[in-house]
PDB file of C-alpha atoms in Angstrom:
ATOM      1  CA  MET A   1     -15.768  13.588 -19.599  1.00 97.00           C
ATOM      2  CA  ARG A   2     -14.206  10.052 -21.785  1.00 98.00           C
ATOM      3  CA  LEU A   3     -11.405   9.166 -19.183  1.00 98.00           C
ATOM      4  CA  VAL A   4      -9.661   5.773 -19.434  1.00 98.00           C
ATOM      5  CA  PHE A   5      -8.668   4.734 -16.139  1.00 98.00           C
ATOM      6  CA  ALA A   6      -5.155   3.399 -15.296  1.00 98.00           C
ATOM      7  CA  GLY A   7      -4.286   0.975 -11.434  1.00 98.00           C
ATOM      8  CA  THR A   8      -3.673  -2.316 -10.903  1.00 97.00           C
ATOM      9  CA  PRO A   9      -4.129  -3.963  -6.994  1.00 96.00           C
ATOM     10  CA  GLU A  10      -7.203  -3.909  -5.272  1.00 97.00           C
ATOM     11  CA  PRO A  11      -6.473  -0.135  -3.616  1.00 97.00           C
ATOM     12  CA  ALA A  12      -7.428   1.425  -6.878  1.00 98.00           C
ATOM     13  CA  VAL A  13     -10.936  -0.531  -7.318  1.00 98.00           C
ATOM     14  CA  PRO A  14     -12.935   1.838  -5.393  1.00 98.00           C
ATOM     15  CA  SER A  15     -11.938   4.401  -7.418  1.00 98.00           C
ATOM     16  CA  LEU A  16     -12.909   2.851 -10.601  1.00 98.00           C
ATOM     17  CA  ARG A  17     -15.939   1.748  -9.525  1.00 98.00           C
ATOM     18  CA  ALA A  18     -17.192   5.353  -8.893  1.00 98.00           C
ATOM     19  CA  LEU A  19     -16.033   6.469 -11.627  1.00 98.00           C
ATOM     20  CA  LEU A  20     -18.511   3.868 -13.198  1.00 98.00           C
ATOM     21  CA  ALA A  21     -20.641   4.769 -11.250  1.00 97.00           C
ATOM     22  CA  SER A  22     -20.843   8.710 -11.776  1.00 96.00           C
ATOM     23  CA  GLU A  23     -23.173  10.197 -14.522  1.00 94.00           C
ATOM     24  CA  ARG A  24     -21.041  12.564 -15.308  1.00 95.00           C
ATOM     25  CA  HIS A  25     -17.862  10.927 -16.752  1.00 98.00           C
ATOM     26  CA  GLU A  26     -17.347   7.582 -19.283  1.00 98.00           C
ATOM     27  CA  VAL A  27     -15.104   5.385 -18.590  1.00 98.00           C
ATOM     28  CA  VAL A  28     -14.258   4.226 -22.021  1.00 98.00           C
ATOM     29  CA  ALA A  29     -10.992   1.580 -21.126  1.00 98.00           C
ATOM     30  CA  VAL A  30      -8.889   0.832 -18.307  1.00 98.00           C
ATOM     31  CA  VAL A  31      -4.844   0.824 -18.434  1.00 98.00           C
ATOM     32  CA  THR A  32      -3.029  -2.344 -15.898  1.00 97.00           C
ATOM     33  CA  ARG A  33      -0.347  -4.978 -15.688  1.00 94.00           C
ATOM     34  CA  PRO A  34      -0.363  -7.358 -17.502  1.00 92.00           C
ATOM     35  CA  ASP A  35      -1.898 -10.682 -16.216  1.00 81.00           C
ATOM     36  CA  ALA A  36       0.863 -11.905 -14.163  1.00 78.00           C
ATOM     37  CA  GLN A  37       0.505 -15.563 -11.906  1.00 66.00           C
ATOM     38  CA  ALA A  38      -0.538 -15.610  -8.318  1.00 69.00           C
ATOM     39  CA  GLY A  39      -1.571 -17.683  -5.655  1.00 64.00           C
ATOM     40  CA  ARG A  40       0.020 -21.435  -4.231  1.00 67.00           C
ATOM     41  CA  GLY A  41      -0.903 -22.812  -7.986  1.00 65.00           C
ATOM     42  CA  ARG A  42       1.081 -19.836  -9.761  1.00 70.00           C
ATOM     43  CA  ARG A  43      -2.392 -19.659 -12.497  1.00 78.00           C
ATOM     44  CA  VAL A  44      -1.755 -16.303 -14.115  1.00 79.00           C
ATOM     45  CA  VAL A  45      -5.157 -14.027 -13.207  1.00 87.00           C
ATOM     46  CA  ARG A  46      -6.044 -10.863 -14.654  1.00 92.00           C
ATOM     47  CA  SER A  47      -5.185  -7.450 -11.842  1.00 95.00           C
ATOM     48  CA  PRO A  48      -8.496  -6.333  -9.738  1.00 96.00           C
ATOM     49  CA  ILE A  49      -8.964  -3.503 -11.879  1.00 98.00           C
ATOM     50  CA  GLY A  50      -8.607  -6.124 -15.383  1.00 97.00           C
ATOM     51  CA  ALA A  51     -11.007  -7.890 -13.273  1.00 96.00           C
ATOM     52  CA  LEU A  52     -13.906  -5.453 -12.460  1.00 98.00           C
ATOM     53  CA  ALA A  53     -13.757  -3.740 -16.373  1.00 97.00           C
ATOM     54  CA  ASP A  54     -14.137  -7.377 -17.785  1.00 97.00           C
ATOM     55  CA  GLU A  55     -16.992  -7.314 -15.749  1.00 97.00           C
ATOM     56  CA  HIS A  56     -18.387  -4.078 -17.165  1.00 97.00           C
ATOM     57  CA  GLY A  57     -17.152  -5.102 -20.324  1.00 97.00           C
ATOM     58  CA  ILE A  58     -15.033  -2.556 -20.757  1.00 97.00           C
ATOM     59  CA  GLU A  59     -11.882  -2.606 -23.483  1.00 98.00           C
ATOM     60  CA  VAL A  60      -8.831  -3.590 -21.195  1.00 98.00           C
ATOM     61  CA  LEU A  61      -5.087  -2.701 -22.320  1.00 98.00           C
ATOM     62  CA  THR A  62      -2.892  -4.151 -21.261  1.00 97.00           C
ATOM     63  CA  PRO A  63       1.104  -3.170 -22.193  1.00 97.00           C
ATOM     64  CA  PRO A  64       4.246  -4.836 -21.121  1.00 95.00           C
ATOM     65  CA  LYS A  65       5.250  -0.486 -21.134  1.00 94.00           C
ATOM     66  CA  ALA A  66       3.400   2.284 -21.482  1.00 95.00           C
ATOM     67  CA  SER A  67       6.317   3.225 -24.004  1.00 96.00           C
ATOM     68  CA  ASP A  68       4.903   0.390 -26.208  1.00 96.00           C
ATOM     69  CA  PRO A  69       3.819   1.897 -29.563  1.00 97.00           C
ATOM     70  CA  ALA A  70       0.692   0.028 -30.148  1.00 97.00           C
ATOM     71  CA  PHE A  71      -0.462   0.531 -26.447  1.00 97.00           C
ATOM     72  CA  LEU A  72       0.276   4.834 -27.790  1.00 98.00           C
ATOM     73  CA  ALA A  73      -1.389   4.498 -31.316  1.00 98.00           C
ATOM     74  CA  ARG A  74      -4.513   3.258 -29.245  1.00 98.00           C
ATOM     75  CA  LEU A  75      -4.433   5.719 -26.796  1.00 98.00           C
ATOM     76  CA  ALA A  76      -4.371   8.043 -28.969  1.00 98.00           C
ATOM     77  CA  GLU A  77      -7.522   6.660 -31.462  1.00 98.00           C
ATOM     78  CA  ILE A  78      -9.175   6.492 -27.976  1.00 98.00           C
ATOM     79  CA  ALA A  79      -8.726  10.463 -27.591  1.00 97.00           C
ATOM     80  CA  PRO A  80      -9.519  10.294 -23.452  1.00 98.00           C
ATOM     81  CA  ASP A  81     -10.189  14.039 -22.353  1.00 98.00           C
ATOM     82  CA  ALA A  82      -8.305  12.769 -18.680  1.00 98.00           C
ATOM     83  CA  CYS A  83      -6.531   9.557 -17.239  1.00 98.00           C
ATOM     84  CA  PRO A  84      -7.443   9.189 -13.539  1.00 98.00           C
ATOM     85  CA  VAL A  85      -4.502   6.653 -12.439  1.00 98.00           C
ATOM     86  CA  VAL A  86      -4.783   5.083  -8.490  1.00 98.00           C
ATOM     87  CA  ALA A  87      -1.922   2.894  -7.925  1.00 97.00           C
ATOM     88  CA  TYR A  88      -0.667   1.416 -11.967  1.00 97.00           C
ATOM     89  CA  GLY A  89       2.217   0.488 -10.713  1.00 91.00           C
ATOM     90  CA  ALA A  90       4.644   1.345 -13.700  1.00 92.00           C
ATOM     91  CA  LEU A  91       6.815   4.686 -15.850  1.00 92.00           C
ATOM     92  CA  LEU A  92       3.994   6.774 -18.088  1.00 96.00           C
ATOM     93  CA  PRO A  93       6.885   8.551 -20.226  1.00 96.00           C
ATOM     94  CA  GLN A  94       5.830  11.566 -22.078  1.00 96.00           C
ATOM     95  CA  ALA A  95       4.588  10.636 -25.175  1.00 97.00           C
ATOM     96  CA  ALA A  96       1.749   9.253 -22.882  1.00 97.00           C
ATOM     97  CA  LEU A  97       1.081  11.969 -20.370  1.00 97.00           C
ATOM     98  CA  ASP A  98       0.704  14.419 -23.753  1.00 97.00           C
ATOM     99  CA  ILE A  99      -2.348  12.570 -25.318  1.00 98.00           C
ATOM    100  CA  PRO A 100      -5.053  12.644 -22.879  1.00 98.00           C
ATOM    101  CA  LYS A 101      -6.256  16.449 -23.366  1.00 96.00           C
ATOM    102  CA  HIS A 102      -5.997  17.516 -18.698  1.00 97.00           C
ATOM    103  CA  GLY A 103      -3.302  14.737 -18.176  1.00 97.00           C
ATOM    104  CA  TRP A 104      -3.117  11.861 -15.873  1.00 98.00           C
ATOM    105  CA  VAL A 105      -4.258  12.332 -12.523  1.00 98.00           C
ATOM    106  CA  ASN A 106      -2.979  10.353  -9.888  1.00 98.00           C
ATOM    107  CA  LEU A 107      -4.641  10.127  -6.640  1.00 98.00           C
ATOM    108  CA  HIS A 108      -1.417   9.213  -4.054  1.00 98.00           C
ATOM    109  CA  PHE A 109      -1.840   8.034  -0.727  1.00 98.00           C
ATOM    110  CA  SER A 110      -0.002  10.664   1.488  1.00 98.00           C
ATOM    111  CA  LEU A 111      -0.725  14.824   1.516  1.00 98.00           C
ATOM    112  CA  LEU A 112       2.001  15.332  -0.725  1.00 98.00           C
ATOM    113  CA  PRO A 113       4.986  16.446  -0.804  1.00 98.00           C
ATOM    114  CA  ALA A 114       5.058  14.131   1.777  1.00 98.00           C
ATOM    115  CA  TRP A 115       5.907  10.627   1.310  1.00 98.00           C
ATOM    116  CA  ARG A 116       6.286  10.731  -2.396  1.00 98.00           C
ATOM    117  CA  GLY A 117       6.887   7.140  -4.151  1.00 97.00           C
ATOM    118  CA  ALA A 118       5.971   3.559  -3.763  1.00 96.00           C
ATOM    119  CA  ALA A 119       4.919   3.471  -0.324  1.00 97.00           C
ATOM    120  CA  PRO A 120       3.770   6.319   1.259  1.00 98.00           C
ATOM    121  CA  VAL A 121       1.542   4.474   3.835  1.00 98.00           C
ATOM    122  CA  GLN A 122       3.681   2.218   4.895  1.00 98.00           C
ATOM    123  CA  ALA A 123       6.162   5.265   5.412  1.00 98.00           C
ATOM    124  CA  ALA A 124       3.360   7.447   7.734  1.00 98.00           C
ATOM    125  CA  ILE A 125       3.118   4.929  10.100  1.00 98.00           C
ATOM    126  CA  ARG A 126       7.008   3.640  10.254  1.00 98.00           C
ATOM    127  CA  ALA A 127       7.691   7.130  11.203  1.00 98.00           C
ATOM    128  CA  GLY A 128       5.168   7.185  13.367  1.00 97.00           C
ATOM    129  CA  ASP A 129       2.666   9.785  11.744  1.00 98.00           C
ATOM    130  CA  GLU A 130       0.069  11.312  13.344  1.00 98.00           C
ATOM    131  CA  ILE A 131      -2.341  12.742  10.499  1.00 98.00           C
ATOM    132  CA  THR A 132      -2.108  11.437   6.908  1.00 98.00           C
ATOM    133  CA  GLY A 133      -4.437  11.508   3.535  1.00 98.00           C
ATOM    134  CA  ALA A 134      -4.880  11.354   0.467  1.00 98.00           C
ATOM    135  CA  SER A 135      -4.150  14.031  -3.037  1.00 98.00           C
ATOM    136  CA  THR A 136      -4.989  14.117  -6.446  1.00 98.00           C
ATOM    137  CA  PHE A 137      -3.181  15.961  -8.412  1.00 98.00           C
ATOM    138  CA  ARG A 138      -1.116  16.491 -12.408  1.00 98.00           C
ATOM    139  CA  ILE A 139       0.819  13.557 -13.163  1.00 98.00           C
ATOM    140  CA  VAL A 140       4.561  15.427 -14.543  1.00 97.00           C
ATOM    141  CA  LYS A 141       8.022  13.706 -15.509  1.00 93.00           C
ATOM    142  CA  GLU A 142       9.065  13.794 -11.992  1.00 95.00           C
ATOM    143  CA  LEU A 143       7.837  11.264  -9.593  1.00 95.00           C
ATOM    144  CA  ASP A 144       4.959  12.860  -7.430  1.00 97.00           C
ATOM    145  CA  ALA A 145       6.090  16.084  -7.531  1.00 97.00           C
ATOM    146  CA  GLY A 146       3.138  17.302  -9.615  1.00 97.00           C
ATOM    147  CA  PRO A 147       0.204  19.921  -9.022  1.00 98.00           C
ATOM    148  CA  VAL A 148      -2.354  19.926  -6.750  1.00 98.00           C
ATOM    149  CA  PHE A 149      -5.679  19.685  -6.968  1.00 98.00           C
ATOM    150  CA  GLY A 150      -7.055  18.460  -3.743  1.00 98.00           C
ATOM    151  CA  VAL A 151      -5.964  16.878  -0.269  1.00 98.00           C
ATOM    152  CA  ILE A 152      -8.466  15.035   1.929  1.00 98.00           C
ATOM    153  CA  THR A 153      -6.996  13.761   5.696  1.00 98.00           C
ATOM    154  CA  GLU A 154      -7.098  11.001   7.640  1.00 98.00           C
ATOM    155  CA  GLN A 155      -5.852  10.637  11.190  1.00 98.00           C
ATOM    156  CA  ILE A 156      -3.753   7.008  11.968  1.00 98.00           C
ATOM    157  CA  ALA A 157      -4.555   4.911  14.591  1.00 98.00           C
ATOM    158  CA  VAL A 158      -2.342   3.504  16.991  1.00 96.00           C
ATOM    159  CA  THR A 159      -3.251   0.273  16.123  1.00 97.00           C
ATOM    160  CA  ASP A 160      -3.817   0.853  12.617  1.00 98.00           C
ATOM    161  CA  THR A 161      -1.709  -1.776   9.647  1.00 98.00           C
ATOM    162  CA  ALA A 162      -1.244  -0.519   6.216  1.00 98.00           C
ATOM    163  CA  GLY A 163      -3.425  -2.981   4.552  1.00 98.00           C
ATOM    164  CA  GLN A 164      -6.153  -0.888   6.847  1.00 98.00           C
ATOM    165  CA  LEU A 165      -4.737   2.537   6.907  1.00 98.00           C
ATOM    166  CA  LEU A 166      -4.911   1.699   3.104  1.00 98.00           C
ATOM    167  CA  GLY A 167      -8.358   0.394   3.457  1.00 98.00           C
ATOM    168  CA  ARG A 168      -9.842   3.549   4.235  1.00 98.00           C
ATOM    169  CA  LEU A 169      -7.963   5.570   2.350  1.00 98.00           C
ATOM    170  CA  ALA A 170      -8.907   3.886  -0.807  1.00 98.00           C
ATOM    171  CA  GLU A 171     -12.326   5.010  -0.460  1.00 98.00           C
ATOM    172  CA  SER A 172     -11.945   8.513   1.228  1.00 98.00           C
ATOM    173  CA  GLY A 173      -9.867   8.778  -1.348  1.00 98.00           C
ATOM    174  CA  ALA A 174     -12.080   7.553  -4.721  1.00 98.00           C
ATOM    175  CA  LYS A 175     -14.494   9.840  -3.288  1.00 98.00           C
ATOM    176  CA  LEU A 176     -11.419  13.298  -3.749  1.00 98.00           C
ATOM    177  CA  LEU A 177     -10.576  11.426  -7.414  1.00 98.00           C
ATOM    178  CA  VAL A 178     -14.287  11.388  -8.429  1.00 98.00           C
ATOM    179  CA  SER A 179     -14.849  15.229  -7.365  1.00 98.00           C
ATOM    180  CA  THR A 180     -11.218  15.920  -9.240  1.00 98.00           C
ATOM    181  CA  MET A 181     -12.741  14.294 -12.367  1.00 98.00           C
ATOM    182  CA  ASP A 182     -15.886  17.784 -11.871  1.00 98.00           C
ATOM    183  CA  GLY A 183     -13.965  19.868 -11.258  1.00 98.00           C
ATOM    184  CA  ILE A 184     -11.976  19.483 -13.772  1.00 98.00           C
ATOM    185  CA  ALA A 185     -15.312  19.096 -16.133  1.00 97.00           C
ATOM    186  CA  ASP A 186     -16.243  22.104 -15.011  1.00 95.00           C
ATOM    187  CA  GLY A 187     -12.818  24.435 -15.132  1.00 95.00           C
ATOM    188  CA  THR A 188     -13.708  25.410 -11.747  1.00 95.00           C
ATOM    189  CA  LEU A 189     -10.687  23.618 -10.289  1.00 96.00           C
ATOM    190  CA  ARG A 190      -7.339  24.875 -10.612  1.00 94.00           C
ATOM    191  CA  ALA A 191      -4.222  22.755  -9.491  1.00 97.00           C
ATOM    192  CA  VAL A 192      -1.620  24.190  -7.300  1.00 97.00           C
ATOM    193  CA  GLU A 193       2.115  23.652  -7.299  1.00 97.00           C
ATOM    194  CA  GLN A 194       3.747  21.895  -4.824  1.00 97.00           C
ATOM    195  CA  THR A 195       5.886  24.006  -2.545  1.00 89.00           C
ATOM    196  CA  GLY A 196       9.967  22.522  -1.990  1.00 87.00           C
ATOM    197  CA  ASP A 197       9.315  22.438   1.911  1.00 91.00           C
ATOM    198  CA  GLY A 198       8.673  19.062   4.194  1.00 92.00           C
ATOM    199  CA  VAL A 199      10.147  16.409   0.581  1.00 96.00           C
ATOM    200  CA  SER A 200       9.679  12.816   1.711  1.00 97.00           C
ATOM    201  CA  TYR A 201      10.227   9.928   0.155  1.00 97.00           C
ATOM    202  CA  ALA A 202       8.333   6.084   0.863  1.00 97.00           C
ATOM    203  CA  PRO A 203      10.821   3.989  -1.295  1.00 96.00           C
ATOM    204  CA  LYS A 204       9.004   0.619  -2.475  1.00 95.00           C
ATOM    205  CA  VAL A 205       9.115  -1.763   0.574  1.00 97.00           C
ATOM    206  CA  THR A 206      10.751  -4.887   0.607  1.00 96.00           C
ATOM    207  CA  VAL A 207      10.767  -7.891   1.814  1.00 97.00           C
ATOM    208  CA  GLU A 208      14.326  -7.485   3.894  1.00 96.00           C
ATOM    209  CA  ASP A 209      12.922  -4.050   5.347  1.00 96.00           C
ATOM    210  CA  ALA A 210       9.964  -6.718   6.928  1.00 98.00           C
ATOM    211  CA  ARG A 211      13.094  -8.534   9.491  1.00 98.00           C
ATOM    212  CA  VAL A 212      12.166  -6.993  12.190  1.00 98.00           C
ATOM    213  CA  SER A 213      15.325  -5.634  14.792  1.00 97.00           C
ATOM    214  CA  PHE A 214      14.798  -6.241  18.685  1.00 97.00           C
ATOM    215  CA  ALA A 215      17.021  -4.055  18.659  1.00 97.00           C
ATOM    216  CA  ASP A 216      14.712  -1.165  18.153  1.00 98.00           C
ATOM    217  CA  PRO A 217      12.917   0.173  20.983  1.00 98.00           C
ATOM    218  CA  ALA A 218       9.748  -1.256  21.672  1.00 98.00           C
ATOM    219  CA  THR A 219       7.477   1.851  19.457  1.00 98.00           C
ATOM    220  CA  ALA A 220      10.113   0.961  17.228  1.00 98.00           C
ATOM    221  CA  VAL A 221       9.067  -2.391  16.432  1.00 98.00           C
ATOM    222  CA  ASP A 222       5.404  -1.862  16.808  1.00 98.00           C
ATOM    223  CA  ARG A 223       5.522   0.481  14.233  1.00 98.00           C
ATOM    224  CA  GLN A 224       7.821  -1.193  11.863  1.00 98.00           C
ATOM    225  CA  ILE A 225       5.556  -4.421  11.643  1.00 98.00           C
ATOM    226  CA  ARG A 226       2.275  -2.604  11.514  1.00 98.00           C
ATOM    227  CA  ALA A 227       3.887  -0.713   8.760  1.00 98.00           C
ATOM    228  CA  VAL A 228       4.475  -4.252   7.468  1.00 98.00           C
ATOM    229  CA  SER A 229       1.365  -6.195   7.955  1.00 98.00           C
ATOM    230  CA  PRO A 230      -0.605  -7.587   6.146  1.00 97.00           C
ATOM    231  CA  GLU A 231       2.159  -6.849   3.478  1.00 95.00           C
ATOM    232  CA  PRO A 232       5.481  -7.928   3.170  1.00 97.00           C
ATOM    233  CA  GLY A 233       4.807  -9.493   6.715  1.00 97.00           C
ATOM    234  CA  ALA A 234       6.961  -8.830   9.309  1.00 98.00           C
ATOM    235  CA  TRP A 235       9.479 -11.574  10.009  1.00 98.00           C
ATOM    236  CA  ALA A 236      12.462 -12.369  12.533  1.00 98.00           C
ATOM    237  CA  GLU A 237      14.861 -16.602  12.679  1.00 97.00           C
ATOM    238  CA  PHE A 238      14.050 -18.502  14.984  1.00 97.00           C
ATOM    239  CA  ARG A 239      16.590 -21.944  15.375  1.00 95.00           C
ATOM    240  CA  GLY A 240      17.413 -20.517  11.637  1.00 94.00           C
ATOM    241  CA  GLU A 241      13.625 -20.588  10.273  1.00 95.00           C
ATOM    242  CA  ARG A 242      12.067 -17.797   9.582  1.00 97.00           C
ATOM    243  CA  LEU A 243       8.977 -16.782  11.819  1.00 97.00           C
ATOM    244  CA  LYS A 244       6.018 -14.141  10.596  1.00 98.00           C
ATOM    245  CA  LEU A 245       5.218 -11.660  12.792  1.00 98.00           C
ATOM    246  CA  GLY A 246       1.430 -10.069  13.153  1.00 98.00           C
ATOM    247  CA  PRO A 247       0.912  -6.352  15.166  1.00 98.00           C
ATOM    248  CA  VAL A 248       2.271  -6.671  18.596  1.00 98.00           C
ATOM    249  CA  THR A 249       1.593  -4.759  21.604  1.00 98.00           C
ATOM    250  CA  VAL A 250       3.889  -2.718  24.185  1.00 98.00           C
ATOM    251  CA  VAL A 251       3.600  -4.013  27.816  1.00 97.00           C
ATOM    252  CA  ASP A 252       4.653  -1.030  30.119  1.00 96.00           C
ATOM    253  CA  GLU A 253       6.687  -2.988  32.223  1.00 95.00           C
ATOM    254  CA  PRO A 254       9.994  -4.018  32.504  1.00 94.00           C
ATOM    255  CA  GLY A 255      11.188  -6.705  29.970  1.00 91.00           C
ATOM    256  CA  PRO A 256      14.483  -9.483  28.869  1.00 96.00           C
ATOM    257  CA  PRO A 257      17.095  -8.120  26.914  1.00 97.00           C
ATOM    258  CA  PRO A 258      16.296  -7.709  23.028  1.00 98.00           C
ATOM    259  CA  GLY A 259      14.407 -11.235  21.333  1.00 97.00           C
ATOM    260  CA  GLU A 260      14.824 -12.790  23.913  1.00 97.00           C
ATOM    261  CA  LEU A 261      11.560 -14.875  24.604  1.00 97.00           C
ATOM    262  CA  VAL A 262      10.136 -15.252  27.835  1.00 96.00           C
ATOM    263  CA  VAL A 263       6.895 -16.875  28.051  1.00 95.00           C
ATOM    264  CA  GLU A 264       3.938 -17.084  30.041  1.00 94.00           C
ATOM    265  CA  ARG A 265       1.035 -18.830  30.227  1.00 90.00           C
ATOM    266  CA  LYS A 266      -1.230 -16.006  29.323  1.00 94.00           C
ATOM    267  CA  ARG A 267       1.379 -14.515  26.822  1.00 96.00           C
ATOM    268  CA  VAL A 268       4.944 -14.507  24.867  1.00 97.00           C
ATOM    269  CA  LEU A 269       7.367 -11.035  25.304  1.00 98.00           C
ATOM    270  CA  VAL A 270       9.787 -10.241  23.616  1.00 98.00           C
ATOM    271  CA  GLY A 271      12.693  -7.500  24.529  1.00 98.00           C
ATOM    272  CA  THR A 272      13.258  -5.097  22.950  1.00 98.00           C
ATOM    273  CA  ALA A 273      16.286  -2.017  23.242  1.00 97.00           C
ATOM    274  CA  SER A 274      13.292  -0.735  26.002  1.00 97.00           C
ATOM    275  CA  LYS A 275      10.228  -2.028  26.673  1.00 97.00           C
ATOM    276  CA  PRO A 276       9.284  -5.910  25.684  1.00 98.00           C
ATOM    277  CA  VAL A 277       6.671  -6.162  23.002  1.00 98.00           C
ATOM    278  CA  ARG A 278       3.523  -8.994  22.997  1.00 98.00           C
ATOM    279  CA  LEU A 279       3.713 -11.509  20.695  1.00 98.00           C
ATOM    280  CA  GLY A 280       0.643 -11.181  18.212  1.00 97.00           C
ATOM    281  CA  GLU A 281      -0.314 -13.920  15.530  1.00 97.00           C
ATOM    282  CA  VAL A 282       2.923 -16.064  14.145  1.00 98.00           C
ATOM    283  CA  GLN A 283       2.977 -18.828  11.907  1.00 97.00           C
ATOM    284  CA  ALA A 284       6.274 -21.263  11.209  1.00 95.00           C
ATOM    285  CA  GLN A 285       6.860 -22.141   7.945  1.00 92.00           C
ATOM    286  CA  GLY A 286       4.641 -25.101   6.408  1.00 90.00           C
ATOM    287  CA  LYS A 287       2.069 -23.997   9.456  1.00 93.00           C
ATOM    288  CA  LYS A 288      -1.074 -21.607   9.332  1.00 95.00           C
ATOM    289  CA  ARG A 289      -1.233 -18.103  11.454  1.00 96.00           C
ATOM    290  CA  MET A 290      -1.715 -19.070  15.096  1.00 97.00           C
ATOM    291  CA  ALA A 291      -1.850 -17.572  18.871  1.00 97.00           C
ATOM    292  CA  ALA A 292       1.454 -16.993  19.885  1.00 97.00           C
ATOM    293  CA  THR A 293       1.429 -18.843  22.985  1.00 96.00           C
ATOM    294  CA  ASP A 294      -0.274 -21.809  20.552  1.00 95.00           C
ATOM    295  CA  TRP A 295       2.867 -21.878  18.953  1.00 96.00           C
ATOM    296  CA  ALA A 296       5.254 -21.669  21.982  1.00 94.00           C
ATOM    297  CA  ARG A 297       3.388 -24.284  23.954  1.00 91.00           C
ATOM    298  CA  GLY A 298       4.027 -26.732  20.629  1.00 90.00           C
ATOM    299  CA  THR A 299       7.733 -25.539  19.919  1.00 92.00           C
ATOM    300  CA  ARG A 300       8.196 -26.006  23.421  1.00 90.00           C
ATOM    301  CA  ILE A 301      10.512 -22.852  23.462  1.00 91.00           C
ATOM    302  CA  GLU A 302      14.066 -22.966  26.537  1.00 90.00           C
ATOM    303  CA  GLN A 303      14.984 -19.991  28.406  1.00 90.00           C
ATOM    304  CA  GLY A 304      17.359 -17.673  27.067  1.00 92.00           C
ATOM    305  CA  GLU A 305      16.650 -18.517  22.837  1.00 94.00           C
ATOM    306  CA  ARG A 306      15.549 -15.538  21.255  1.00 96.00           C
ATOM    307  CA  LEU A 307      14.116 -13.715  17.971  1.00 96.00           C
ATOM    308  CA  GLN A 308      17.344 -13.102  15.627  1.00 90.00           C
TER     309      GLN A 308
END
């Protein structure tokens, strides 16, 4: 089939690579978010998907909105059979959905109808789910509610960060997306409507969502930190400044009051509503990431000080 691939961030790259390697399909163009400023120097850079398309000499479409008339006209000229989508990052109007013969087919990193929305991997970790996965479905007007073509499952390890889990799902999901395209081309794959049971939503994670509340139990603190690692990154306040926090370890022993720091020679503990957690790496404002013990040694933490 003639495909126009839509995607933007790094997790979409394995899927585009897999489709480019497929002998059964031709990626004739990609759609991605417009070039944006990134890094400390705020340089304007291409999205990972746009950069990969450039490497392969593929046409790159960067409409400010998918409803842009010039974009819709160009897409109609290309006349793709289907448009596979992975984390494109913008809403698609009906006028765009109607152009490809087989529609727009999204790879979503959850077992639909669970965790519809922008941050399914983060939501699954924070909720303490043991199993997640990825689904391919035909995009409809309602958010992530279209009929499902196929799924794969993935176990969530107790130490998984969102970045680690998303990395695995991006690779296994790429294979699912290619097999979905194969089945659509063959006419052997039919999408099944989602049920109304088990619907849950995973909105975009904000920086404020990543602020850690040590008034929660230790398991909740652990899950929250892993769910926002590496982006946007967990944090708390210490002496009025933001302190970024890497993944922690729950310690099976009594601890100090919630938020209170206990500095020992080989570990730094923080109290929660249940057991304490052991800090891993931290990053103070204007500093590099470092082991919590090194940070505590240089900071000279006083007895009773807390992470707010």
